[in-house]
Amino acid sequence: MLDLTALLNAAGHALSNRLAAALAEVGLTPRMQSVLVHAIEEDRTQIELATLADLDKTTMVSTVDELERLGLAERKPSPTDRRARLIVVTAEGRRAAAEGRRTADRIHASALAEVSDPDAFATALATLAEAARGPGPQPIRRSRGR
């Protein structure tokens, strides 16, 4: 029997590397692209974006710091929660996100070109991903030894 976990990990690793290299050519990382795309959709807090982009708080903070440094996004106080900050994408950030989306679409189309029925394949992957999010064993978070 095939080792499905190993195959999915290998495919995911290869695709992630291709995407990261392609996005680097337009000055983004996959994390930056994900945050920009989700922040463009509607006003969202850092915590909401971290959840959508599947980033921990520390990684989210450093990602937004980098987006701010590059002039692609800004932190603004939330009008409804003085403790929260909304991530607002700048005009330059919108242009970068659009270029990033075209880049990601190209990489994904290239990967799916290797599959005989891309729609069925994508549906099957979505089903597997959703099933993995359900109840059951969760990833183990290892102590940093502090």
Coordinates of N, CA, C and O in Angstrom, one line a residue:
M1 N 0.8 -1.2 0.0 CA 0.0 0.0 0.0 C 0.9 1.2 0.0 O 1.9 1.3 0.6
L2 N 0.4 2.3 -0.7 CA 1.2 3.5 -0.7 C 1.2 4.2 0.6 O 0.2 4.2 1.4
D3 N 2.2 5.0 0.9 CA 2.3 5.8 2.1 C 1.7 7.2 1.8 O 2.4 8.0 1.3
L4 N 0.4 7.3 2.0 CA -0.3 8.5 1.6 C 0.3 9.7 2.3 O 0.5 10.8 1.7
T5 N 0.6 9.6 3.6 CA 1.2 10.7 4.3 C 2.5 11.2 3.7 O 2.7 12.4 3.5
A6 N 3.4 10.3 3.4 CA 4.6 10.6 2.8 C 4.4 11.3 1.4 O 5.1 12.3 1.1
L7 N 3.5 10.7 0.6 CA 3.3 11.3 -0.7 C 2.7 12.7 -0.6 O 3.1 13.6 -1.3
L8 N 1.7 12.9 0.3 CA 1.1 14.3 0.5 C 2.2 15.2 1.0 O 2.3 16.4 0.5
N9 N 3.0 14.8 1.9 CA 4.1 15.7 2.4 C 5.1 16.1 1.3 O 5.5 17.2 1.2
A10 N 5.5 15.1 0.5 CA 6.4 15.4 -0.5 C 5.9 16.3 -1.6 O 6.5 17.3 -2.0
A11 N 4.6 16.1 -2.0 CA 4.0 16.9 -2.9 C 3.8 18.3 -2.4 O 4.1 19.3 -3.1
G12 N 3.3 18.4 -1.1 CA 3.2 19.7 -0.5 C 4.5 20.5 -0.3 O 4.5 21.7 -0.6
H13 N 5.5 19.8 0.0 CA 6.8 20.4 0.2 C 7.3 20.9 -1.2 O 7.8 22.1 -1.3
A14 N 7.2 20.1 -2.2 CA 7.7 20.6 -3.5 C 6.9 21.8 -4.0 O 7.4 22.7 -4.5
L15 N 5.6 21.7 -3.9 CA 4.7 22.8 -4.3 C 5.0 24.1 -3.5 O 5.1 25.2 -4.1
S16 N 5.1 23.9 -2.2 CA 5.5 25.1 -1.3 C 6.8 25.7 -1.8 O 6.9 27.0 -1.8
N17 N 7.8 24.9 -2.1 CA 9.1 25.5 -2.5 C 8.9 26.2 -3.8 O 9.5 27.3 -4.0
R18 N 8.2 25.7 -4.8 CA 8.0 26.3 -6.1 C 7.2 27.6 -5.9 O 7.6 28.7 -6.5
L19 N 6.2 27.6 -5.0 CA 5.5 28.9 -4.8 C 6.3 29.9 -4.1 O 6.3 31.1 -4.5
A20 N 7.1 29.5 -3.1 CA 7.9 30.5 -2.4 C 9.0 31.1 -3.3 O 9.2 32.3 -3.3
A21 N 9.6 30.3 -4.2 CA 10.5 30.8 -5.1 C 9.9 31.8 -6.1 O 10.5 32.9 -6.4
A22 N 8.7 31.5 -6.6 CA 8.0 32.3 -7.6 C 7.6 33.6 -6.9 O 7.7 34.7 -7.5
L23 N 7.0 33.5 -5.7 CA 6.6 34.8 -5.0 C 7.8 35.6 -4.6 O 7.7 36.9 -4.6
A24 N 8.9 35.0 -4.3 CA 10.1 35.8 -4.0 C 10.5 36.7 -5.1 O 11.0 37.8 -4.9
E25 N 10.2 36.3 -6.4 CA 10.6 37.1 -7.6 C 9.7 38.3 -7.6 O 10.1 39.3 -8.2
V26 N 8.6 38.4 -6.9 CA 7.7 39.6 -6.9 C 7.8 40.2 -5.5 O 7.0 41.1 -5.2
G27 N 8.8 39.8 -4.7 CA 9.0 40.5 -3.4 C 8.1 40.0 -2.2 O 8.0 40.8 -1.3
L28 N 7.5 38.9 -2.4 CA 6.6 38.4 -1.3 C 7.0 37.0 -0.8 O 7.7 36.3 -1.5
T29 N 6.5 36.7 0.4 CA 6.6 35.3 0.8 C 5.2 34.7 0.8 O 4.2 35.5 0.8
P30 N 5.0 33.4 0.9 CA 3.7 32.9 0.9 C 2.9 33.4 2.1 O 1.7 33.7 2.0
R31 N 3.5 33.6 3.2 CA 2.8 34.2 4.4 C 2.3 35.6 4.1 O 1.2 35.9 4.5
M32 N 3.2 36.4 3.6 CA 2.8 37.8 3.2 C 1.7 37.8 2.3 O 0.7 38.5 2.4
Q33 N 1.7 36.9 1.2 CA 0.7 36.9 0.3 C -0.7 36.5 0.9 O -1.7 37.1 0.6
S34 N -0.6 35.5 1.8 CA -1.8 35.0 2.4 C -2.4 36.1 3.3 O -3.7 36.3 3.2
V35 N -1.6 36.8 4.0 CA -2.1 37.9 4.9 C -2.7 39.0 4.0 O -3.8 39.5 4.3
L36 N -2.0 39.4 3.0 CA -2.5 40.5 2.1 C -3.9 40.1 1.5 O -4.8 40.9 1.5
V37 N -4.0 38.9 1.0 CA -5.2 38.4 0.3 C -6.4 38.4 1.3 O -7.5 38.9 1.0
H38 N -6.2 37.9 2.5 CA -7.3 37.9 3.5 C -7.6 39.3 4.0 O -8.7 39.6 4.3
A39 N -6.6 40.2 4.1 CA -6.8 41.5 4.6 C -7.6 42.4 3.6 O -8.3 43.3 4.0
I40 N -7.4 42.1 2.3 CA -8.1 42.8 1.3 C -9.6 42.6 1.3 O -10.4 43.4 1.0
E41 N -9.9 41.3 1.6 CA -11.3 40.9 1.6 C -12.2 41.7 2.5 O -13.4 42.1 2.1
E42 N -11.8 42.1 3.6 CA -12.6 42.9 4.6 C -11.7 43.3 5.7 O -10.6 42.8 5.9
D43 N -12.1 44.3 6.5 CA -11.3 44.8 7.7 C -11.2 43.6 8.7 O -12.3 43.1 9.1
R44 N -10.0 43.2 9.0 CA -9.8 42.1 9.9 C -8.7 42.5 10.9 O -7.7 43.2 10.5
T45 N -8.8 41.9 12.1 CA -7.8 42.1 13.1 C -6.6 41.2 12.8 O -6.7 40.2 12.0
Q46 N -5.5 41.5 13.5 CA -4.3 40.6 13.3 C -4.7 39.2 13.7 O -4.3 38.2 13.1
I47 N -5.5 39.0 14.8 CA -5.8 37.7 15.3 C -6.7 37.0 14.3 O -6.5 35.8 14.0
E48 N -7.7 37.7 13.7 CA -8.5 37.1 12.6 C -7.7 36.6 11.4 O -7.9 35.5 10.9
L49 N -6.8 37.5 11.0 CA -5.9 37.2 9.9 C -5.0 36.0 10.2 O -4.7 35.1 9.3
A50 N -4.5 35.9 11.4 CA -3.6 34.8 11.8 C -4.3 33.5 11.7 O -3.8 32.5 11.2
T51 N -5.6 33.5 12.1 CA -6.4 32.3 12.0 C -6.6 31.9 10.5 O -6.4 30.7 10.2
L52 N -7.0 32.9 9.7 CA -7.2 32.6 8.3 C -6.0 32.1 7.6 O -6.0 31.3 6.7
A53 N -4.8 32.7 7.9 CA -3.6 32.4 7.3 C -2.9 31.2 7.9 O -1.8 30.8 7.5
D54 N -3.5 30.7 9.0 CA -2.9 29.6 9.7 C -1.5 29.9 10.3 O -0.5 29.1 10.1
L55 N -1.4 31.1 10.9 CA -0.1 31.6 11.5 C -0.2 31.7 13.0 O -1.3 32.1 13.5
D56 N 0.8 31.4 13.7 CA 0.8 31.6 15.1 C 1.0 33.1 15.4 O 1.4 33.9 14.4
K57 N 0.8 33.6 16.6 CA 0.8 35.0 16.9 C 2.2 35.6 16.6 O 2.2 36.7 16.0
T58 N 3.2 35.0 17.0 CA 4.6 35.5 16.8 C 4.9 35.6 15.3 O 5.4 36.7 14.8
T59 N 4.5 34.6 14.5 CA 4.8 34.7 13.1 C 3.9 35.8 12.4 O 4.4 36.5 11.5
M60 N 2.7 35.9 12.9 CA 1.8 36.9 12.4 C 2.4 38.3 12.6 O 2.4 39.2 11.7
V61 N 2.9 38.6 13.8 CA 3.4 39.9 14.1 C 4.6 40.2 13.2 O 4.7 41.3 12.7
S62 N 5.5 39.2 13.1 CA 6.7 39.5 12.2 C 6.3 39.7 10.8 O 6.9 40.5 10.0
T63 N 5.3 38.9 10.3 CA 4.8 39.1 8.9 C 4.2 40.5 8.7 O 4.5 41.1 7.7
V64 N 3.4 40.9 9.6 CA 2.8 42.3 9.5 C 3.9 43.3 9.6 O 3.9 44.4 8.9
D65 N 4.9 43.1 10.5 CA 6.0 44.1 10.6 C 6.7 44.2 9.3 O 7.0 45.4 8.8
E66 N 6.9 43.1 8.6 CA 7.6 43.2 7.3 C 6.7 43.8 6.2 O 7.1 44.6 5.4
L67 N 5.4 43.5 6.3 CA 4.4 44.2 5.3 C 4.4 45.7 5.5 O 4.4 46.5 4.6
E68 N 4.5 46.1 6.8 CA 4.5 47.6 7.1 C 5.8 48.2 6.6 O 5.8 49.2 6.0
R69 N 6.9 47.5 6.9 CA 8.2 48.0 6.5 C 8.3 48.2 5.0 O 8.9 49.2 4.5
L70 N 7.7 47.3 4.2 CA 7.6 47.4 2.8 C 6.6 48.4 2.2 O 6.5 48.6 1.0
G71 N 5.7 48.9 3.1 CA 4.7 49.8 2.7 C 3.5 49.1 2.1 O 2.7 49.8 1.3
L72 N 3.3 47.8 2.4 CA 2.2 47.1 1.8 C 1.0 47.0 2.7 O -0.1 46.7 2.2
A73 N 1.1 47.3 4.0 CA 0.0 47.2 4.9 C 0.3 48.1 6.1 O 1.5 48.5 6.3
E74 N -0.8 48.5 6.8 CA -0.6 49.3 8.0 C -1.5 48.7 9.1 O -2.6 48.2 8.8
R75 N -1.1 48.9 10.3 CA -1.9 48.6 11.5 C -2.7 49.9 11.8 O -2.1 50.9 12.0
K76 N -4.0 49.7 12.0 CA -4.9 50.8 12.4 C -5.7 50.4 13.6 O -6.1 49.2 13.7
P77 N -6.0 51.3 14.5 CA -6.8 50.9 15.6 C -8.2 50.5 15.2 O -8.8 51.1 14.3
S78 N -8.8 49.5 15.8 CA -10.1 49.0 15.5 C -11.1 50.0 16.1 O -10.9 50.4 17.2
P79 N -12.1 50.4 15.3 CA -13.1 51.3 15.8 C -14.0 50.7 16.9 O -14.7 51.4 17.6
T80 N -14.0 49.4 17.0 CA -14.9 48.7 17.9 C -14.2 48.1 19.1 O -14.9 47.7 20.1
D81 N -12.9 47.9 19.0 CA -12.1 47.3 20.1 C -10.8 48.0 20.3 O -9.9 47.8 19.4
R82 N -10.7 48.8 21.3 CA -9.4 49.6 21.4 C -8.2 48.8 21.6 O -7.1 49.3 21.4
R83 N -8.3 47.5 22.0 CA -7.2 46.6 22.1 C -6.7 46.0 20.8 O -5.6 45.5 20.7
A84 N -7.6 46.0 19.8 CA -7.3 45.3 18.6 C -6.8 46.3 17.5 O -7.0 47.5 17.5
R85 N -6.0 45.7 16.6 CA -5.5 46.4 15.4 C -6.0 45.8 14.2 O -5.9 44.6 14.0
L86 N -6.5 46.6 13.3 CA -6.9 46.1 12.0 C -5.7 46.2 11.0 O -4.9 47.1 11.2
I87 N -5.6 45.3 10.1 CA -4.5 45.3 9.1 C -5.1 45.8 7.8 O -6.0 45.2 7.3
V88 N -4.7 47.0 7.4 CA -5.2 47.7 6.3 C -4.2 47.6 5.1 O -3.0 48.0 5.3
V89 N -4.6 47.1 4.0 CA -3.6 47.0 2.9 C -3.6 48.3 2.1 O -4.6 48.9 1.8
T90 N -2.4 48.8 1.8 CA -2.1 50.0 1.1 C -2.4 49.8 -0.4 O -2.5 48.6 -0.8
A91 N -2.4 50.8 -1.2 CA -2.5 50.7 -2.6 C -1.4 49.9 -3.2 O -1.6 49.0 -4.0
E92 N -0.1 50.1 -2.7 CA 1.0 49.3 -3.2 C 0.8 47.8 -2.7 O 1.1 46.9 -3.5
G93 N 0.2 47.6 -1.6 CA 0.0 46.2 -1.1 C -1.1 45.5 -2.0 O -1.0 44.3 -2.3
R94 N -2.1 46.3 -2.4 CA -3.1 45.7 -3.4 C -2.4 45.3 -4.7 O -2.7 44.2 -5.2
R95 N -1.5 46.1 -5.2 CA -0.8 45.8 -6.4 C 0.0 44.5 -6.2 O 0.1 43.6 -7.0
A96 N 0.7 44.5 -5.1 CA 1.6 43.3 -4.8 C 0.8 42.1 -4.6 O 1.1 41.0 -5.1
A97 N -0.4 42.2 -3.9 CA -1.3 41.0 -3.7 C -1.8 40.5 -5.1 O -1.9 39.3 -5.3
A98 N -2.2 41.4 -6.0 CA -2.7 41.0 -7.3 C -1.6 40.3 -8.1 O -1.8 39.2 -8.7
E99 N -0.4 40.8 -8.0 CA 0.8 40.1 -8.7 C 1.0 38.8 -8.0 O 1.3 37.8 -8.7
G100 N 1.0 38.7 -6.7 CA 1.1 37.5 -6.0 C 0.1 36.4 -6.4 O 0.4 35.3 -6.5
R101 N -1.2 36.9 -6.5 CA -2.2 36.0 -6.9 C -2.0 35.4 -8.3 O -2.2 34.2 -8.5
R102 N -1.6 36.3 -9.2 CA -1.3 35.8 -10.6 C -0.2 34.8 -10.5 O -0.2 33.7 -11.2
T103 N 0.8 35.0 -9.7 CA 2.0 34.1 -9.6 C 1.5 32.8 -9.0 O 1.8 31.7 -9.5
A104 N 0.7 32.8 -7.9 CA 0.2 31.6 -7.3 C -0.7 30.8 -8.2 O -0.5 29.6 -8.3
D105 N -1.5 31.5 -8.9 CA -2.4 30.9 -9.9 C -1.6 30.1 -11.0 O -1.9 29.0 -11.4
R106 N -0.5 30.8 -11.4 CA 0.4 30.1 -12.4 C 1.0 28.9 -11.9 O 1.0 27.8 -12.6
I107 N 1.5 29.0 -10.7 CA 2.2 27.8 -10.1 C 1.2 26.7 -9.8 O 1.5 25.5 -10.1
H108 N 0.0 27.0 -9.3 CA -1.0 26.0 -9.1 C -1.5 25.4 -10.4 O -1.7 24.1 -10.5
A109 N -1.7 26.2 -11.4 CA -2.1 25.6 -12.7 C -1.0 24.7 -13.3 O -1.4 23.6 -13.8
S110 N 0.2 25.0 -13.1 CA 1.3 24.2 -13.6 C 1.3 22.8 -12.8 O 1.5 21.8 -13.5
A111 N 1.1 22.9 -11.5 CA 1.0 21.7 -10.7 C -0.2 20.8 -11.1 O 0.0 19.6 -11.3
L112 N -1.3 21.4 -11.3 CA -2.5 20.7 -11.7 C -2.5 20.1 -13.1 O -3.2 19.2 -13.4
A113 N -1.6 20.7 -14.0 CA -1.5 20.2 -15.3 C -1.0 18.8 -15.4 O -1.1 18.1 -16.3
E114 N -0.3 18.3 -14.3 CA 0.2 17.0 -14.2 C -0.9 16.0 -13.8 O -0.6 14.8 -13.8
V115 N -2.1 16.4 -13.5 CA -3.1 15.5 -13.0 C -4.2 15.4 -14.1 O -4.6 16.4 -14.7
S116 N -4.7 14.2 -14.3 CA -5.6 13.9 -15.4 C -7.0 14.6 -15.2 O -7.6 15.0 -16.1
D117 N -7.5 14.7 -13.9 CA -8.7 15.3 -13.6 C -8.5 16.3 -12.5 O -8.8 16.0 -11.3
P118 N -8.1 17.5 -12.8 CA -7.7 18.5 -11.8 C -8.9 18.8 -10.8 O -8.6 19.0 -9.6
D119 N -10.1 18.9 -11.3 CA -11.2 19.3 -10.4 C -11.4 18.2 -9.4 O -11.7 18.4 -8.2
A120 N -11.4 16.9 -9.9 CA -11.6 15.8 -8.9 C -10.5 15.7 -7.9 O -10.7 15.5 -6.7
F121 N -9.3 16.0 -8.4 CA -8.1 15.9 -7.5 C -8.3 17.0 -6.4 O -8.1 16.7 -5.2
A122 N -8.6 18.2 -6.8 CA -8.7 19.3 -5.9 C -9.9 19.1 -4.9 O -9.7 19.3 -3.7
T123 N -10.9 18.5 -5.4 CA -12.1 18.1 -4.5 C -11.6 17.1 -3.5 O -12.0 17.2 -2.3
A124 N -10.9 16.1 -3.9 CA -10.4 15.0 -3.0 C -9.5 15.6 -2.0 O -9.6 15.3 -0.8
L125 N -8.6 16.5 -2.4 CA -7.7 17.1 -1.4 C -8.5 18.0 -0.4 O -8.1 18.0 0.8
A126 N -9.4 18.7 -0.9 CA -10.3 19.5 0.0 C -11.0 18.7 1.0 O -11.1 19.0 2.2
T127 N -11.5 17.5 0.6 CA -12.1 16.6 1.5 C -11.2 16.0 2.5 O -11.5 16.0 3.7
L128 N -10.0 15.7 2.1 CA -9.0 15.2 3.1 C -8.6 16.3 4.1 O -8.4 16.0 5.3
A129 N -8.4 17.5 3.6 CA -8.0 18.6 4.5 C -9.1 18.9 5.5 O -8.8 19.1 6.7
E130 N -10.3 18.9 5.0 CA -11.5 19.1 6.0 C -11.6 18.0 7.0 O -11.8 18.3 8.2
A131 N -11.4 16.8 6.6 CA -11.5 15.7 7.5 C -10.4 15.8 8.5 O -10.5 15.4 9.7
A132 N -9.2 16.2 8.1 CA -8.1 16.4 9.1 C -8.3 17.4 10.1 O -7.7 17.4 11.2
R133 N -9.2 18.4 9.8 CA -9.5 19.5 10.8 C -10.5 19.0 11.9 O -10.7 19.7 12.8
G134 N -11.1 17.9 11.6 CA -12.2 17.5 12.6 C -11.6 17.1 13.9 O -10.4 17.2 14.2
P135 N -12.5 16.6 14.8 CA -12.1 16.1 16.1 C -11.1 15.0 15.9 O -11.1 14.2 15.0
G136 N -10.3 14.8 16.9 CA -9.3 13.8 16.9 C -7.9 14.3 17.3 O -7.8 15.4 17.8
P137 N -6.9 13.5 17.2 CA -5.6 13.9 17.7 C -5.2 15.2 17.0 O -5.3 15.4 15.8
Q138 N -4.6 16.1 17.8 CA -4.1 17.4 17.3 C -2.6 17.4 17.3 O -2.0 16.6 18.0
P139 N -2.0 18.2 16.5 CA -0.5 18.3 16.5 C 0.0 18.5 17.9 O -0.6 19.3 18.7
I140 N 1.1 17.9 18.2 CA 1.8 18.1 19.5 C 2.7 19.4 19.4 O 3.5 19.5 18.5
R141 N 2.4 20.3 20.3 CA 3.3 21.5 20.4 C 4.4 21.2 21.4 O 4.2 20.9 22.6
R142 N 5.6 21.2 21.0 CA 6.7 20.9 21.8 C 7.2 22.1 22.6 O 7.2 23.2 22.0
S143 N 7.6 21.9 23.8 CA 8.1 23.0 24.6 C 9.4 23.5 24.0 O 10.2 22.7 23.5
R144 N 9.7 24.8 24.1 CA 10.9 25.4 23.6 C 12.0 25.3 24.6 O 13.1 25.7 24.4
G145 N 11.7 24.6 25.8 CA 12.7 24.4 26.8 C 13.1 25.6 27.6 O 14.2 25.8 28.0
R146 N 12.2 26.6 27.7 CA 12.5 27.8 28.4 C 12.1 27.6 29.9 O 11.3 27.0 30.3

